[in-house]
Coordinates of C-alpha atoms and ligand atoms in Angstrom, one line a residue:
X1 CA -27.2 -10.3 2.0
X2 CA -29.9 -8.7 -0.3
X3 CA -29.4 -9.1 -4.2
X4 CA -27.5 -6.3 -5.7
X5 CA -30.0 -3.6 -6.8
X6 CA -29.8 -2.8 -10.4
X7 CA -30.6 0.8 -9.8
X8 CA -28.7 3.3 -7.8
X9 CA -29.4 3.5 -4.1
X10 CA -32.6 2.0 -3.0
X11 CA -32.2 2.2 0.7
X12 CA -32.9 5.5 2.4
X13 CA -29.6 6.6 3.9
X14 CA -31.0 6.7 7.5
X15 CA -31.4 2.9 7.4
X16 CA -27.8 2.3 6.4
X17 CA -26.6 2.1 9.9
X18 CA -29.0 -0.8 10.9
X19 CA -29.8 -2.3 7.6
X20 CA -28.1 -5.5 6.3
X21 CA -27.8 -4.0 2.8
X22 CA -25.6 -1.2 4.2
X23 CA -22.6 -2.0 2.1
X24 CA -24.6 -2.5 -1.2
X25 CA -26.5 0.7 -0.6
X26 CA -23.4 2.5 0.5
X27 CA -21.5 1.4 -2.5
X28 CA -24.4 2.5 -4.7
X29 CA -24.7 5.9 -2.8
X30 CA -20.9 6.5 -3.2
X31 CA -20.9 5.6 -6.9
X32 CA -23.6 8.1 -7.4
X33 CA -22.0 10.6 -5.2
X34 CA -18.9 10.3 -7.2
X35 CA -20.8 11.2 -10.3
X36 CA -22.1 14.3 -8.7
X37 CA -18.7 15.1 -7.3
X38 CA -17.2 14.8 -10.7
X39 CA -19.8 17.3 -12.0
X40 CA -19.3 19.7 -9.2
X41 CA -15.6 19.7 -9.5
X42 CA -15.7 20.3 -13.2
X43 CA -18.2 23.0 -12.7
X44 CA -16.1 24.8 -10.1
X45 CA -13.1 24.8 -12.5
X46 CA -15.2 26.0 -15.3
X47 CA -16.7 28.7 -13.0
X48 CA -13.4 30.0 -12.0
X49 CA -12.4 30.2 -15.6
X50 CA -15.7 31.8 -16.8
X51 CA -16.1 33.9 -13.7
X52 CA -12.7 35.4 -14.6
X53 CA -11.1 34.2 -11.4
X54 CA -7.7 33.8 -13.0
X55 CA -8.2 37.0 -15.0
X56 CA -9.5 39.5 -12.5
X57 CA -9.1 43.0 -13.5
X58 CA -6.3 43.8 -11.2
X59 CA -4.2 40.9 -10.3
X60 CA -0.9 42.0 -8.8
X61 CA 1.8 40.4 -11.0
X62 CA 5.5 40.3 -11.0
X63 CA 6.8 41.9 -14.2
X64 CA 9.9 43.4 -15.7
X65 CA 10.8 47.0 -15.4
X66 CA 12.4 49.0 -18.3
X67 CA 15.8 47.6 -17.6
X68 CA 14.6 44.0 -17.5
X69 CA 14.5 43.6 -13.8
X70 CA 11.5 42.1 -12.1
X71 CA 9.4 44.7 -10.3
X72 CA 6.6 43.9 -8.0
X73 CA 3.5 45.6 -9.3
X74 CA 0.3 45.9 -7.5
X75 CA -2.2 46.9 -10.1
X76 CA -4.0 49.5 -7.9
X77 CA -6.4 51.7 -9.7
X78 CA -4.0 54.5 -10.3
X79 CA -5.6 56.1 -13.2
X80 CA -3.9 58.5 -15.3
X81 CA -4.4 62.0 -13.8
X82 CA -6.3 63.3 -16.8
X83 CA -9.5 61.6 -17.8
X84 CA -10.2 62.5 -21.5
X85 CA -12.5 59.8 -22.9
X86 CA -15.6 61.2 -21.4
X87 CA -17.1 64.6 -21.8
X88 CA -17.7 65.7 -18.3
X89 CA -19.4 68.9 -19.1
X90 CA -22.5 66.9 -19.6
X91 CA -22.2 65.1 -16.4
X92 CA -24.7 65.7 -13.6
X93 CA -22.7 65.2 -10.4
X94 CA -24.7 64.1 -7.3
X95 CA -24.7 65.9 -3.9
X96 CA -25.5 64.9 -0.4
X97 CA -28.2 67.5 -0.5
X98 CA -30.1 65.9 -3.5
X99 CA -33.7 65.3 -2.6
X100 CA -33.4 61.7 -3.8
X101 CA -30.1 60.0 -2.9
X102 CA -28.1 59.3 -6.1
X103 CA -28.3 55.4 -5.4
X104 CA -32.1 55.5 -5.1
X105 CA -32.8 57.2 -8.5
X106 CA -34.3 55.1 -11.3
X107 CA -31.9 53.0 -13.3
X108 CA -32.5 51.5 -16.7
X109 CA -33.2 47.9 -16.6
X110 CA -30.5 45.5 -17.3
X111 CA -30.7 42.4 -19.4
X112 CA -27.6 40.4 -18.3
X113 CA -28.7 37.5 -20.6
X114 CA -27.3 39.6 -23.5
X115 CA -23.9 39.5 -21.8
X116 CA -23.7 35.7 -21.8
X117 CA -20.2 34.5 -22.4
X118 CA -19.9 33.0 -25.8
X119 CA -17.8 29.9 -26.5
X120 CA -18.8 28.2 -23.2
X121 CA -18.2 24.5 -23.8
X122 CA -21.5 22.6 -23.4
X123 CA -21.6 19.4 -21.4
X124 CA -22.7 16.2 -23.0
X125 CA -24.2 14.6 -19.9
X126 CA -26.9 17.2 -19.5
X127 CA -28.7 17.2 -16.1
X128 CA -31.9 18.7 -14.7
X129 CA -30.9 20.6 -11.5
X130 CA -33.3 22.1 -9.0
X131 CA -31.8 24.5 -6.4
X132 CA -33.9 24.9 -3.3
X133 CA -32.8 28.0 -1.4
X134 CA -33.8 30.8 0.9
X135 CA -32.0 33.4 -1.2
X136 CA -31.5 34.3 -4.7
X137 CA -29.9 37.5 -6.1
X138 CA -31.1 40.1 -6.9
X139 CA -34.7 39.4 -6.0
X140 CA -34.2 38.0 -2.6
X141 CA -30.6 38.6 -1.5
X142 CA -29.2 39.1 2.0
X143 CA -25.6 38.0 1.5
X144 CA -23.4 35.7 -0.6
X145 CA -25.9 32.8 -0.6
X146 CA -28.1 34.8 -3.0
X147 CA -25.2 35.7 -5.2
X148 CA -23.8 32.1 -5.4
X149 CA -27.1 30.5 -6.2
X150 CA -27.7 32.9 -9.1
X151 CA -24.1 32.6 -10.4
X152 CA -23.9 28.8 -10.2
X153 CA -27.3 28.5 -11.9
X154 CA -26.2 30.7 -14.7
X155 CA -23.0 28.9 -15.2
X156 CA -24.8 25.5 -15.4
X157 CA -27.5 26.9 -17.8
X158 CA -24.6 28.1 -20.0
X159 CA -23.2 24.7 -20.1
X160 CA -26.5 23.3 -21.4
X161 CA -28.1 21.9 -18.2
X162 CA -31.7 22.5 -17.3
X163 CA -31.7 24.5 -14.2
X164 CA -34.6 25.9 -11.9
X165 CA -34.5 27.7 -8.6
X166 CA -37.2 27.1 -6.0
X167 CA -37.6 29.8 -3.4
X168 CA -40.3 31.2 -1.1
X169 CA -42.5 33.8 -2.6
X170 CA -41.5 36.4 0.1
X171 CA -43.8 39.4 0.4
X172 CA -40.7 41.6 0.0
X173 CA -39.5 39.9 -3.1
X174 CA -38.5 42.3 -6.0
X175 CA -41.3 41.4 -8.3
X176 CA -40.4 43.9 -10.9
X177 CA -37.2 41.9 -11.6
X178 CA -39.1 38.8 -12.4
X179 CA -40.0 38.3 -16.0
X180 CA -43.0 36.5 -17.3
X181 CA -44.3 36.0 -13.7
X182 CA -47.5 33.8 -13.8
X183 CA -49.4 31.4 -11.6
X184 CA -48.4 27.8 -12.1
X185 CA -51.2 26.3 -10.1
X186 CA -52.3 25.4 -6.5
X187 CA -51.7 22.4 -4.4
X188 CA -51.5 21.6 -0.7
X189 CA -48.6 20.7 1.6
X190 CA -48.7 19.3 5.0
X191 CA -47.8 21.3 8.2
X192 CA -48.5 20.6 11.9
X193 CA -51.4 18.2 11.3
X194 CA -53.0 20.3 8.5
X195 CA -52.8 20.6 4.8
X196 CA -52.0 24.1 3.8
X197 CA -52.9 25.5 0.4
X198 CA -50.0 26.8 -1.7
X199 CA -49.9 28.9 -5.0
X200 CA -46.9 28.1 -7.1
X201 CA -45.7 30.8 -9.5
X202 CA -43.1 30.6 -12.3
X203 CA -41.0 33.3 -14.0
X204 CA -37.4 34.1 -14.9
X205 CA -34.8 36.2 -13.2
X206 CA -32.1 37.5 -15.6
X207 CA -32.8 34.4 -17.7
X208 CA -32.9 31.8 -14.9
X209 CA -36.2 30.0 -14.4
X210 CA -37.6 30.3 -10.9
X211 CA -40.4 28.6 -9.1
X212 CA -41.9 30.6 -6.2
X213 CA -43.8 28.9 -3.4
X214 CA -46.5 31.0 -1.8
X215 CA -48.3 29.4 1.1
X216 CA -51.7 30.7 2.1
X217 CA -50.7 31.0 5.8
X218 CA -48.6 33.9 7.3
X219 CA -45.2 32.4 6.4
X220 CA -42.8 34.7 4.4
X221 CA -44.8 37.8 5.0
X222 CA -43.0 41.0 6.1
X223 CA -40.7 43.8 4.8
X224 CA -37.4 41.7 4.7
X225 CA -36.2 38.2 3.7
X226 CA -35.4 37.2 7.3
X227 CA -36.8 38.4 10.5
X228 CA -40.5 38.3 9.9
X229 CA -43.0 37.9 12.5
X230 CA -43.3 34.1 11.9
X231 CA -41.3 31.2 13.2
X232 CA -38.5 31.0 10.6
X233 CA -37.6 27.4 11.5
X234 CA -41.1 26.2 11.1
X235 CA -41.5 28.2 7.8
X236 CA -38.4 26.8 6.2
X237 CA -39.3 23.3 7.4
X238 CA -42.7 23.8 5.7
X239 CA -41.0 25.2 2.5
X240 CA -38.7 22.2 2.3
X241 CA -41.6 19.8 2.2
X242 CA -43.7 22.1 0.0
X243 CA -40.9 21.9 -2.7
X244 CA -40.9 18.1 -2.7
X245 CA -44.7 18.1 -2.7
X246 CA -44.5 20.4 -5.8
X247 CA -42.1 18.0 -7.6
X248 CA -44.3 15.0 -6.8
X249 CA -47.6 16.8 -7.8
X250 CA -46.1 18.1 -11.0
X251 CA -44.4 14.7 -11.8
X252 CA -40.9 16.1 -12.4
X253 CA -37.8 13.9 -11.9
X254 CA -34.8 16.1 -11.6
X255 CA -31.3 14.5 -11.6
X256 CA -30.1 16.7 -8.8
X257 CA -31.7 18.6 -6.1
X258 CA -29.3 21.1 -4.7
X259 CA -30.1 22.4 -1.2
X260 CA -28.4 25.3 0.6
X261 CA -27.8 26.0 4.3
X262 CA -29.9 24.9 7.3
X263 CA -33.1 26.4 5.8
X264 CA -33.3 23.5 3.3
X265 CA -31.5 20.9 5.5
X266 CA -34.7 18.9 6.2
X267 CA -35.3 18.4 2.5
X268 CA -32.8 15.5 2.2
X269 CA -34.4 13.7 5.2
X270 CA -37.9 14.2 3.9
X271 CA -36.8 13.0 0.4
X272 CA -35.1 9.8 1.6
X273 CA -37.6 9.0 4.2
X274 CA -40.9 9.9 2.6
X275 CA -40.9 11.2 -1.0
X276 CA -38.4 8.7 -2.4
X277 CA -40.8 5.9 -1.2
X278 CA -43.6 7.6 -3.0
X279 CA -43.0 8.7 -6.6
X280 CA -39.9 10.8 -6.7
X281 CA -37.1 8.2 -7.5
X282 CA -34.5 9.9 -9.6
X283 CA -32.9 12.9 -7.8
X284 CA -29.7 12.7 -5.8
X285 CA -29.1 15.3 -3.2
X286 CA -26.3 17.8 -2.9
X287 CA -26.1 20.2 0.2
X288 CA -23.9 23.2 0.1
X289 CA -22.8 24.6 3.5
X290 CA -22.3 28.4 3.1
X291 CA -21.8 29.0 6.8
X292 CA -21.5 26.3 9.4
X293 CA -22.4 28.7 12.2
X294 CA -26.1 28.8 11.3
X295 CA -27.1 25.2 12.0
X296 CA -30.9 25.4 12.3
X297 CA -31.6 24.4 15.9
X298 CA -34.9 22.6 16.1
X299 CA -37.0 21.1 18.9
X300 CA -38.0 17.5 18.4
X301 CA -41.7 18.3 18.3
X302 CA -41.0 21.3 15.9
X303 CA -39.5 18.9 13.5
X304 CA -42.4 16.6 13.8
X305 CA -44.6 19.3 12.2
X306 CA -43.2 18.4 8.9
X307 CA -44.9 14.9 9.2
X308 CA -42.0 12.8 10.2
X309 CA -41.5 11.7 13.8
X310 CA -38.8 14.0 15.2
X311 CA -37.8 11.6 18.0
X312 CA -36.6 9.1 15.3
X313 CA -33.9 11.6 14.2
X314 CA -32.7 12.4 17.7
X315 CA -29.5 10.2 17.5
X316 CA -25.9 11.1 17.0
X317 CA -25.8 9.3 13.7
X318 CA -28.9 11.3 12.4
X319 CA -29.9 14.8 13.2
X320 CA -29.3 15.3 17.0
X321 CA -27.4 18.3 18.1
X322 CA -24.5 16.4 19.7
X323 CA -24.1 19.0 22.5
X324 CA -27.7 18.4 23.8
X325 CA -27.6 14.6 24.0
X326 CA -28.5 13.6 27.5
X327 CA -30.0 17.0 28.2
X328 CA -33.6 17.9 28.7
X329 CA -34.8 18.7 26.1
X330 CA -32.5 17.3 23.4
X331 CA -32.4 19.3 20.1
X332 CA -32.0 18.6 16.5
X333 CA -30.0 20.4 13.8
X334 CA -31.5 20.7 10.4
X335 CA -28.1 21.4 9.0
X336 CA -26.7 18.2 10.5
X337 CA -29.6 16.2 9.2
X338 CA -28.9 17.7 5.7
X339 CA -25.3 16.6 6.0
X340 CA -26.1 13.0 7.0
X341 CA -28.9 12.5 4.4
X342 CA -27.4 14.2 1.4
X343 CA -25.4 12.3 -1.2
X344 CA -22.8 14.9 -1.5
X345 CA -22.0 17.9 0.7
X346 CA -20.0 20.8 -0.5
X347 CA -18.6 23.9 1.2
X348 CA -17.4 27.1 -0.4
X349 CA -13.7 26.9 -0.2
X350 CA -10.9 24.4 0.3
X351 CA -9.6 26.2 3.5
X352 CA -13.0 26.4 5.0
X353 CA -13.4 22.6 4.4
X354 CA -10.3 22.1 6.4
X355 CA -11.4 24.5 9.1
X356 CA -14.7 22.9 9.5
X357 CA -13.1 19.4 9.9
X358 CA -11.0 20.8 12.7
X359 CA -13.2 22.9 14.9
X360 CA -17.0 23.3 15.8
X361 CA -19.3 20.8 17.1
X362 CA -20.3 19.6 13.6
X363 CA -16.8 18.5 12.9
X364 CA -17.3 14.9 14.2
X365 CA -20.2 14.6 11.7
X366 CA -18.3 16.1 8.7
X367 CA -15.4 13.7 9.6
X368 CA -17.8 10.7 9.6
X369 CA -19.1 11.8 6.2
X370 CA -15.7 13.0 4.8
X371 CA -15.8 10.9 1.7
X372 CA -18.7 12.8 0.3
X373 CA -17.6 16.3 1.7
X374 CA -15.9 18.6 -0.8
X375 CA -14.5 22.2 -0.7
X376 CA -15.2 24.0 -3.9
X377 CA -14.4 27.6 -4.2
X378 CA -17.2 29.9 -5.1
X379 CA -17.0 32.2 -8.1
X380 CA -18.9 35.4 -8.9
X381 CA -21.4 36.0 -11.7
X382 CA -19.4 38.0 -14.2
X383 CA -22.6 38.9 -16.1
X384 CA -24.1 40.6 -13.1
X385 CA -20.8 41.9 -11.8
X386 CA -19.3 43.6 -14.9
X387 CA -17.9 47.1 -14.7
X388 CA -18.0 47.4 -18.5
X389 CA -21.8 47.0 -18.6
X390 CA -23.0 47.7 -15.1
X391 CA -26.0 50.1 -15.3
X392 CA -25.6 51.4 -11.8
X393 CA -22.2 52.9 -12.6
X394 CA -22.0 56.7 -13.7
X395 CA -19.3 55.6 -16.1
X396 CA -18.3 52.1 -17.3
X397 CA -14.8 50.8 -17.5
X398 CA -12.9 47.6 -18.4
X399 CA -9.4 46.1 -18.3
X400 CA -8.2 48.1 -21.4
X401 CA -9.7 51.5 -20.3
X402 CA -10.0 52.4 -16.7
X403 CA -10.8 56.1 -17.1
X404 CA -14.4 55.4 -16.1
X405 CA -13.2 54.2 -12.7
X406 CA -11.8 57.6 -11.7
X407 CA -15.2 59.0 -12.7
X408 CA -16.9 56.6 -10.4
X409 CA -14.6 57.6 -7.5
X410 CA -15.2 61.3 -8.1
X411 CA -19.0 60.7 -8.4
X412 CA -19.0 58.8 -5.1
X413 CA -16.9 61.5 -3.4
X414 CA -19.2 64.3 -4.5
X415 CA -22.4 62.3 -3.9
X416 CA -21.4 61.4 -0.3
X417 CA -19.8 64.8 0.4
X418 CA -16.3 63.3 0.8
X419 CA -13.3 65.5 -0.2
X420 CA -12.8 65.0 -3.9
X421 CA -9.4 64.2 -5.1
X422 CA -10.0 65.6 -8.5
X423 CA -11.5 68.8 -10.0
X424 CA -13.3 69.1 -13.3
X425 CA -11.5 71.5 -15.6
X426 CA -12.4 71.9 -19.2
X427 CA -14.6 68.8 -19.3
X428 CA -11.8 66.8 -17.8
X429 CA -10.9 65.4 -14.4
X430 CA -7.7 66.6 -13.0
X431 CA -5.9 65.2 -9.9
X432 CA -5.2 67.6 -7.0
X433 CA -4.4 65.2 -4.2
X434 CA -4.3 61.4 -3.9
X435 CA -6.5 59.8 -1.3
X436 CA -7.0 56.0 -1.3
X437 CA -10.6 55.2 -0.9
X438 CA -11.2 52.0 1.1
X439 CA -14.6 50.4 1.1
X440 CA -16.2 47.8 3.4
X441 CA -19.5 46.3 2.3
X442 CA -20.8 43.7 4.7
X443 CA -23.5 42.3 7.0
X444 CA -22.5 43.8 10.4
X445 CA -22.3 40.6 12.4
X446 CA -19.6 39.4 14.8
X447 CA -18.0 37.0 12.1
X448 CA -17.1 40.1 10.0
X449 CA -14.6 41.5 12.5
X450 CA -16.7 44.3 14.0
X451 CA -13.8 45.6 16.2
X452 CA -11.4 45.6 13.2
X453 CA -14.0 47.5 11.0
X454 CA -14.4 50.0 13.8
X455 CA -10.7 50.5 14.3
X456 CA -10.1 50.7 10.4
X457 CA -12.4 53.8 10.3
X458 CA -10.4 55.7 12.8
X459 CA -7.0 54.6 11.4
X460 CA -7.8 55.3 7.8
X461 CA -8.7 58.8 8.7
X462 CA -5.5 59.1 10.6
X463 CA -3.3 57.9 7.7
X464 CA -4.9 60.2 5.1
X465 CA -7.4 57.8 3.4
X466 CA -11.1 57.8 3.0
X467 CA -13.4 55.0 3.9
X468 CA -17.1 54.2 3.2
X469 CA -18.8 51.4 5.3
X470 CA -22.0 50.1 3.8
X471 CA -23.4 47.7 6.2
X472 CA -26.6 46.4 7.9
X473 CA -26.7 45.1 11.4
X474 CA -29.4 42.7 12.3
X475 CA -28.6 43.1 15.9
X476 CA -29.9 46.3 17.6
X477 CA -26.8 46.6 19.9
X478 CA -24.3 46.5 17.0
X479 CA -26.6 48.9 15.0
X480 CA -26.5 51.3 17.9
X481 CA -22.6 51.0 18.1
X482 CA -22.3 51.9 14.4
X483 CA -24.9 54.6 14.6
X484 CA -22.6 56.2 17.2
X485 CA -19.6 56.0 14.8
X486 CA -21.8 57.5 12.1
X487 CA -22.6 60.4 14.3
X488 CA -18.9 61.0 15.1
X489 CA -17.5 60.7 11.6
X490 CA -20.3 61.4 9.0
X491 CA -20.0 65.2 9.6
X492 CA -16.4 65.1 8.3
X493 CA -15.1 64.8 4.8
X494 CA -13.2 61.5 4.8
X495 CA -15.5 58.8 6.4
X496 CA -19.0 57.6 5.7
X497 CA -20.7 55.0 7.8
X498 CA -24.0 54.1 5.9
X499 CA -26.2 51.7 7.9
X500 CA -28.4 50.5 5.1
X501 CA -28.7 47.7 2.3
X502 CA -28.4 49.0 -1.3
X503 CA -27.5 46.8 -4.1
X504 CA -27.1 49.8 -6.4
X505 CA -24.8 51.7 -4.0
X506 CA -22.8 48.5 -3.5
X507 CA -22.0 48.4 -7.3
X508 CA -21.0 52.0 -7.3
X509 CA -18.8 51.6 -4.3
X510 CA -16.9 48.6 -5.7
X511 CA -16.3 50.7 -8.9
X512 CA -15.1 53.8 -7.0
X513 CA -12.9 52.0 -4.5
X514 CA -9.2 51.7 -4.5
X515 CA -9.2 49.0 -1.9
X516 CA -11.8 46.7 -0.4
X517 CA -11.4 45.7 3.3
X518 CA -12.6 42.2 4.5
X519 CA -11.2 41.7 8.0
X520 CA -13.4 38.7 8.9
X521 CA -12.8 36.6 12.0
X522 CA -13.8 33.7 9.8
X523 CA -15.1 33.7 6.3
X524 CA -16.3 30.5 4.5
X525 CA -15.6 32.0 1.1
X526 CA -16.3 35.8 0.9
X527 CA -17.4 37.4 -2.3
X528 CA -16.6 41.1 -1.5
X529 CA -13.0 40.6 -2.2
X530 CA -13.7 38.9 -5.5
X531 CA -16.2 41.5 -6.6
X532 CA -13.7 44.2 -5.5
X533 CA -11.0 42.7 -7.6
X534 CA -13.4 42.5 -10.6
X535 CA -14.1 46.2 -10.2
X536 CA -10.4 47.2 -9.8
X537 CA -10.1 47.4 -6.0
X538 CA -7.2 45.7 -4.2
X539 CA -8.3 43.5 -1.4
X540 CA -7.1 43.8 2.2
X541 CA -8.1 40.8 4.1
X542 CA -7.6 38.5 7.1
X543 CA -6.2 35.1 6.3
X544 CA -9.0 32.8 7.0
X545 CA -11.3 30.5 4.9
X546 CA -11.9 31.5 1.3
X547 CA -10.1 34.8 1.8
X548 CA -6.9 32.7 2.3
X549 CA -7.7 30.9 -0.9
X550 CA -8.3 34.0 -3.0
X551 CA -6.0 36.7 -1.8
X552 CA -2.2 36.5 -1.8
X553 CA 0.0 39.1 -0.1
X554 CA 2.1 41.5 -2.1
X555 CA 5.1 41.0 0.2
X556 CA 4.9 37.2 0.4
X557 CA 8.0 36.2 -1.3
X558 CA 6.8 32.6 -1.6
X559 CA 3.8 33.5 -3.6
X560 CA 4.9 36.4 -5.7
X561 CA 3.4 35.0 -8.9
X562 CA 0.0 35.0 -7.3
X563 CA 0.2 38.3 -5.3
X564 CA -3.0 40.3 -5.7
X565 CA -3.6 42.1 -2.4
X566 CA -2.7 42.5 1.3
X567 CA -3.2 39.9 3.9
X568 CA -2.9 39.8 7.7
X569 CA -3.3 37.0 10.2
X570 CA -3.9 38.5 13.7
X571 CA -7.2 39.4 15.1
X572 CA -5.6 42.4 16.9
X573 CA -6.0 46.0 15.7
X574 CA -2.1 46.3 15.3
X575 CA -2.0 43.6 12.5
X576 CA -4.8 45.5 10.7
X577 CA -3.2 48.9 11.1
X578 CA 0.2 47.6 9.8
X579 CA -1.4 46.1 6.8
X580 CA -3.4 49.2 6.0
X581 CA -0.2 51.2 6.2
X582 CA 1.6 48.7 3.8
X583 CA -1.2 49.0 1.3
X584 CA -1.2 52.8 1.5
X585 CA 2.5 52.9 1.0
X586 CA 2.1 50.8 -2.2
X587 CA -0.6 53.2 -3.3
X588 CA 1.4 56.3 -2.7
X589 CA 4.8 55.2 -3.7
X590 CA 3.7 53.4 -6.8
X591 CA 1.4 56.1 -8.1
X592 CA 3.6 56.4 -11.2
X593 CA 2.7 52.8 -12.1
X594 CA -0.3 53.6 -14.2
X595 CA -1.8 50.3 -15.4
X596 CA -3.8 49.1 -18.1
X597 CA -4.6 45.7 -16.4
Ligands
ADP601 P1 -22.0 36.9 3.5 O1 -22.5 35.8 2.6 O2 -21.4 36.3 4.7 O3 -22.9 38.0 3.8 P2 -20.1 37.4 1.3 O4 -18.9 38.3 1.1 O5 -20.0 36.0 0.8 O6 -20.7 37.5 2.8 O7 -21.3 38.1 0.4 C1 -21.8 39.3 0.6 C2 -22.6 39.9 -0.5 O8 -23.7 40.7 0.0 C3 -21.8 40.7 -1.5 O9 -22.5 40.6 -2.8 C4 -21.9 42.1 -0.8 O10 -21.7 43.1 -1.8 C5 -23.4 42.1 -0.4 N1 -23.7 42.9 0.7 C6 -23.4 42.8 2.0 N2 -23.9 43.8 2.8 C7 -24.4 44.7 1.9 C8 -25.1 45.9 2.0 N3 -25.3 46.6 3.2 N4 -25.6 46.5 0.9 C9 -25.5 45.9 -0.3 N5 -24.8 44.7 -0.5 C10 -24.4 44.1 0.6

């Protein structure tokens, strides 16, 4: 037995299985992981507090009626019928015929740093944390990953930690949103037998320091974050090594390197088997799995491009894709490698943690590493998602005054050419009819329940509601299917199918909506339902993953104290329709329940 090392783990994790120091190293690794776990757990609790998770704008609660009897109360956005706080004579209402669509006009810039929450308790054990990620909101966002990286970083900054985010300098990155952007220097990183020159830039995005990695080759060029005309797997493999190379060249020693998804799954391997043996000694590695379906399939020789011998990792214990073992050729999975080589692995909700331990080919790996695997519920960034200060909204509102929400609804209805439920009279909005507006904002991929979204469009029209779908389909066939729906419905006055990505429009829709639909087949966490709740929209969700952890049904007698939305379990259209009808009944029958949430 080797002498007990005085410092934390000295043996790269990949050697543990064969090395005689396995127990010592394991113990040290676990001790260290525990430290990280404690930190993560505290953070998540704090997040949920500071993200307003317990205090969302509209949480359905059981309260007493005037005679002292409990009434079930969904705090739907049933505004008073008369909006008086705004002078609507001065309002310029949009129209579908506007030359520039209302969500594409210029918005004033938004300094969310001025909305930092005061009285956040600072941590005493301050750490230096570097996130390494493919997405960051709002400069390079495709889905929830971008939101979470930004929100988590801001939460850690507020608690006194030093936080930096490293991401590729995509050609399409929204440079105008990066403050103090300047070149930090040039250095080289290895790729496929050559050293590639890199420019590193520094700046800040809504107060969060960023380090942008710009290789001199063709990687990360193109009009969108993903789907460029370069090999994505090779590009992110290169990026993972380039980040470590940067840290080595600049001599930093962060406490935690937090990597996300398959794109950065190779970084823990490169760290323990290469850079930790060079000069980066201090960091411990945390991997967050935001979606296990994307696992970074990689050929052995492709992996070798990063400078490590890919064949060394083609075993069940390391990075082999278990399903390909014995086949020709065998494959690796970058995500699996990340799971094996990280000190702690988190996923984004407790229910998704359980689901991933029970199904899917990576379950056996996660079970093997269950001691370091945690399910921590995501939160949202309440500075970026704040209806009281949101610059994209035609009128702001908050818990104590929701008049602005009715204006947002009227604005969207007029701008998209939907039947407005109010008219403007004497500078005020006056209700004529009541039509619940349901929104669905999502990537249009199979995971999101495409057949249910499709069926909701039809059914909501039939039962007297309105629906706006804002979605982008990466797959041409799916895009075609929804284009067809757009051609059928967009001429009418109740449904809009908008096949685009727009951050600005998404904010306006959350603000305008009465209900937000998330009918996913599986959902690791889901942010749309949380953002919806923060903007006063009641969630209608399928009971899966993080949706099951955040939305509780109004009619579930066992959970009345938590009830805040509508939940269904089946994947069939009948279950969805029944739930939509229940939600609509609440909306209509309880329309007298005007709330100041
Ligand atoms: P996922 O990460 O699987 O895409 P989440 O619900 O976790 O799903 O996060 C989705 C995020 O992306 C939310 O902030 C949502 O508002 C946003 N989003 C999705 N599609 C669009 C779109 N077409 N336009 C604008 N925002 C979108």
